[in-house]
Amino acid sequence: MEQAIRRYRSDRELTRCGQLQNGIYCSRRYRGLRAGMEWMRLSLTVSEPVLVKVYATDEESAGAIDRLEPVLERTASDLILYGVQGLFLRFTVEPGAALQAYELAFPGLSIDSLLPSVMQGDGTLRKLLGVYQSLYMDLNRELSAFPERLDPLGPDPLPELHRWLGASSWMGMGLPDQALLAAAAELNRLRGTKKGLLLLAELVTGQGCEIVERFQWDNLQSAQERDDCARLYGPGRAGVTLLFPSDASKQALSRLNAVLHDFIPLGVPYAVVRLEEGAELDGHSCLDSDVRITDPPSAELDGPEDGDLVLE
């Protein structure tokens, strides 16, 4: 049935499909499929309650519809037009400034045309079936918008979308939920990889990091060097260490720690380290050429600043 429903939709610029005069918006004259056709529905997008008047006629002359009395008059934004019959239809909205958009629907094939011939043409039955046809239109409109609800960045995503995307363990932890949901498929595909950790760190903390794995330093010849690396790259000789610059937010790193276990291979120890400015000198440190070490300046009380001052 939905394929048999025709629609007129307003332009973004309402003056292209009607005119505003004395505070009243008057639509252009719309043509149906045949004389005596019954219209279906008029849906308005308005900023405040409006009075709508609907006119319909079978006369071909352009000005005929302007001389008619309204066949339907109602204060509403969604009008069922069953009983409004005619080849041409026009409507007015008051106040016209409240109208933002509209949609006029009419059936290419009425719902009662599928009934046995003896039941067709019954006005009372037609109005009853028309209510169900309007509900059917609403349902189809919701179904057509369903793919948009699968978009995490859409205006109305599914409330449980994070479960569909395997992101249940990330939600409700103060993380940037929309950004994580949008990248959930990629994060799940890259789970347990270095590229996945880099993507996760950037999404949660807003900045990149360096990843050091234990095999990179575990085979160093010097025991001192191995001890230094173990001390830098985290307690327990972490298998994977994420190094962040000193300006990284402690709160962001704490949130990252809360979900990091879900992206590290099972049984692999890990650590998050924020590098601090400054370093300790050890036996391997040396001074560059042309560098002089000077004595600190003398304190003021070590001696007189001039020959006349004597301390007692």
XYZ file of C-alpha atoms in Angstrom:
312
model
C 0.000 0.000 0.000
C 2.803 2.452 0.780
C 3.967 2.350 -2.853
C 0.513 3.461 -3.945
C 0.551 6.626 -1.819
C 1.504 9.868 -3.574
C 2.835 12.966 -1.843
C 3.283 16.676 -2.425
C 6.018 18.117 -0.216
C 6.688 21.786 0.371
C 9.850 23.454 -0.855
C 12.406 24.720 1.646
C 11.324 28.179 0.558
C 7.564 28.238 1.192
C 7.001 31.157 -1.170
C 7.709 28.781 -4.053
C 4.625 26.720 -3.265
C 2.282 29.368 -1.902
C 2.017 32.952 -0.768
C 1.691 34.833 2.514
C -0.899 37.611 2.566
C -2.235 39.510 5.572
C -0.658 36.955 7.923
C -2.358 33.982 6.190
C -0.435 31.409 4.150
C -2.312 30.172 1.072
C -0.924 27.126 -0.724
C -0.896 26.710 -4.464
C -3.626 24.644 -6.116
C -2.712 20.935 -6.055
C -4.031 18.473 -8.633
C -5.105 14.931 -7.826
C -5.485 11.924 -10.105
C -9.141 12.122 -11.127
C -12.365 13.971 -10.514
C -14.012 13.187 -7.215
C -10.772 11.803 -5.806
C -10.659 11.558 -2.023
C -7.569 13.115 -0.453
C -5.809 11.436 2.427
C -3.767 13.566 4.797
C -2.211 16.985 5.402
C 0.719 17.066 7.830
C 2.122 20.441 8.886
C 5.314 21.385 10.696
C 4.456 24.471 12.737
C 5.950 26.499 15.572
C 2.591 27.184 17.246
C -1.078 26.095 16.942
C -2.620 27.101 13.612
C -6.058 27.231 12.013
C -6.217 25.249 8.770
C -8.919 25.591 6.097
C -9.116 23.128 3.211
C -10.837 23.761 -0.136
C -11.532 21.156 -2.857
C -13.292 21.161 -6.245
C -13.496 19.369 -9.582
C -13.730 22.579 -11.628
C -10.829 23.128 -14.004
C -10.791 26.948 -13.960
C -7.977 28.362 -11.821
C -10.120 30.793 -9.831
C -12.984 28.404 -9.087
C -11.458 27.115 -5.862
C -11.063 30.678 -4.530
C -14.823 31.199 -4.537
C -15.606 28.123 -2.428
C -16.348 27.691 1.237
C -13.877 25.441 3.111
C -14.857 21.783 3.235
C -12.741 21.286 6.338
C -11.746 23.784 9.019
C -9.734 22.728 12.047
C -7.081 23.898 14.515
C -4.501 21.133 14.137
C -1.162 20.317 12.552
C -2.100 16.833 11.281
C -5.382 16.527 9.420
C -7.055 13.412 8.045
C -8.737 14.468 4.792
C -11.150 11.574 4.333
C -14.345 13.057 2.977
C -12.452 15.861 1.207
C -13.093 15.067 -2.464
C -12.137 16.833 -5.666
C -9.607 16.949 -8.454
C -8.024 20.096 -7.007
C -7.161 21.044 -3.437
C -5.870 24.172 -1.727
C -5.446 25.049 1.950
C -4.714 28.078 4.113
C -2.831 28.339 7.412
C -3.362 31.075 9.988
C -1.043 32.486 11.291
C 1.021 31.805 8.198
C 4.320 32.755 9.855
C 4.058 29.642 12.070
C 4.180 27.272 9.068
C 7.606 25.739 8.434
C 6.867 22.806 6.086
C 4.047 20.512 5.015
C 3.237 17.252 3.258
C 0.019 16.512 1.373
C -0.706 12.809 0.780
C -3.289 11.189 -1.442
C -3.861 7.577 -2.475
C -3.014 6.340 -5.908
C -4.891 3.258 -4.762
C -7.378 3.544 -1.923
C -7.390 0.933 0.799
C -11.042 0.095 0.142
C -10.247 -0.818 -3.488
C -8.899 -4.103 -2.129
C -12.232 -4.934 -0.496
C -14.943 -7.036 -2.155
C -16.914 -4.920 -4.606
C -20.056 -5.091 -2.486
C -18.194 -3.316 0.357
C -16.622 -0.640 -1.795
C -18.072 2.854 -1.796
C -19.385 2.600 1.768
C -18.573 6.028 3.210
C -18.699 4.945 6.852
C -16.509 1.917 6.251
C -14.174 4.049 4.138
C -13.601 6.506 7.000
C -12.940 3.642 9.408
C -10.426 2.047 7.059
C -8.901 5.440 6.421
C -7.888 5.733 10.074
C -5.986 2.457 9.786
C -4.423 3.606 6.543
C -3.094 6.734 8.314
C -1.652 4.591 11.116
C -0.072 2.414 8.450
C 1.553 5.504 6.931
C 2.961 6.506 10.333
C 4.372 3.027 10.844
C 6.022 3.030 7.437
C 7.530 6.447 8.105
C 9.087 5.136 11.312
C 10.387 2.031 9.545
C 11.946 4.111 6.769
C 13.803 6.167 9.388
C 15.123 3.091 11.199
C 18.478 2.950 9.338
C 19.209 6.474 10.607
C 18.839 5.212 14.171
C 21.706 2.809 13.542
C 24.012 5.795 13.035
C 25.728 6.598 16.374
C 26.098 10.206 15.274
C 22.455 10.494 14.206
C 19.952 12.722 16.029
C 18.052 9.770 17.548
C 20.225 6.624 17.776
C 18.874 3.430 19.289
C 19.116 3.469 23.107
C 20.758 0.021 23.163
C 22.929 0.552 20.102
C 26.118 0.054 22.130
C 25.100 -3.573 22.762
C 24.719 -4.205 19.049
C 28.174 -2.783 18.432
C 29.920 -4.651 21.261
C 30.579 -1.480 23.227
C 28.709 -2.307 26.443
C 31.857 -2.284 28.575
C 32.749 1.249 27.481
C 29.491 3.040 28.198
C 28.670 5.055 31.276
C 32.327 5.649 32.213
C 32.632 9.293 31.251
C 34.088 8.432 27.845
C 33.210 10.262 24.604
C 30.357 7.848 23.897
C 29.343 9.037 20.420
C 32.897 9.014 19.095
C 33.523 5.547 20.531
C 30.254 4.188 19.149
C 31.038 5.579 15.707
C 34.406 3.793 15.796
C 33.126 0.657 17.581
C 33.255 -1.576 14.523
C 36.831 -0.532 13.761
C 37.867 -0.862 17.409
C 36.452 -4.375 17.612
C 38.173 -5.362 14.371
C 41.521 -4.046 15.647
C 41.169 -5.340 19.198
C 44.435 -6.688 20.554
C 46.593 -4.889 17.982
C 48.916 -1.912 18.257
C 46.833 0.035 15.754
C 43.719 -0.601 17.829
C 45.418 0.661 20.999
C 46.534 3.841 19.232
C 42.995 4.468 17.991
C 41.494 3.819 21.423
C 44.010 6.116 23.150
C 43.303 8.951 20.732
C 39.526 8.607 21.110
C 39.597 8.518 24.916
C 42.353 11.011 25.697
C 42.206 13.233 22.638
C 45.916 12.811 21.861
C 48.307 10.231 20.540
C 50.808 8.134 22.443
C 53.844 5.929 21.927
C 53.580 2.189 22.498
C 56.584 0.227 23.776
C 56.500 -3.560 23.906
C 58.723 -5.587 26.190
C 60.523 -7.426 23.393
C 61.997 -4.082 22.328
C 64.097 -3.821 25.492
C 63.974 -7.235 27.154
C 66.958 -8.512 25.161
C 69.298 -5.656 26.020
C 72.789 -6.821 26.976
C 73.183 -4.662 30.051
C 71.289 -5.644 33.175
C 71.353 -1.983 34.238
C 69.640 -0.963 31.015
C 66.997 -3.625 31.452
C 66.382 -2.441 35.005
C 66.106 1.156 33.827
C 63.578 0.177 31.144
C 61.568 -1.898 33.592
C 61.491 1.055 35.960
C 60.330 3.404 33.183
C 57.882 1.121 31.396
C 55.856 0.170 34.413
C 55.778 -2.196 37.365
C 55.891 -5.927 36.901
C 57.835 -5.668 33.662
C 54.769 -4.627 31.672
C 54.425 -6.361 28.334
C 52.838 -3.276 26.747
C 53.401 0.316 27.866
C 51.551 3.366 26.583
C 53.714 6.482 26.920
C 51.879 9.811 27.056
C 53.379 13.293 27.088
C 53.526 15.292 30.308
C 50.527 17.464 29.362
C 48.190 14.475 29.156
C 45.176 14.759 31.465
C 45.322 12.479 34.505
C 41.536 12.097 34.378
C 41.655 11.018 30.732
C 44.416 8.501 31.482
C 42.361 7.142 34.379
C 39.385 6.620 32.053
C 41.653 4.916 29.540
C 42.962 2.571 32.237
C 39.393 1.562 33.044
C 38.750 0.160 29.559
C 42.253 -0.769 28.450
C 42.002 -4.350 29.705
C 39.313 -4.964 27.090
C 41.789 -4.236 24.284
C 44.942 -5.909 25.560
C 45.481 -9.613 24.765
C 44.576 -11.819 27.708
C 47.467 -12.402 30.088
C 49.632 -9.574 28.765
C 50.562 -7.069 31.534
C 50.279 -3.426 30.608
C 50.900 0.040 32.010
C 50.009 3.638 31.198
C 52.876 6.057 31.861
C 52.773 9.830 31.708
C 56.258 11.137 31.025
C 57.466 13.876 33.317
C 59.759 16.683 32.297
C 63.331 16.363 33.574
C 65.690 13.425 33.876
C 68.272 11.979 36.262
C 71.982 11.950 35.421
C 73.692 8.600 35.600
C 77.185 7.268 34.871
C 76.606 7.380 31.131
C 75.747 11.107 31.121
C 78.390 13.612 30.033
C 78.712 17.314 29.362
C 79.059 18.696 25.885
C 82.217 20.510 24.773
C 82.765 24.159 25.769
C 80.661 23.693 28.892
C 82.013 25.160 32.142
C 80.954 24.370 35.661
C 81.170 27.519 37.781
C 80.898 28.063 41.495
C 77.623 29.516 42.709
C 77.693 33.238 43.554
C 78.745 34.174 47.072
C 76.083 34.899 49.634
C 75.737 38.484 50.759
C 76.801 37.734 54.365
C 80.026 35.972 53.366
C 81.871 39.323 53.288
C 81.418 43.051 53.001
C 80.348 44.515 49.691
C 82.723 47.437 50.313
C 85.764 47.971 52.502
C 84.037 50.189 55.061
C 81.525 47.586 56.309
C 82.599 45.560 59.339
C 80.483 42.786 60.815
C 80.588 42.410 64.613
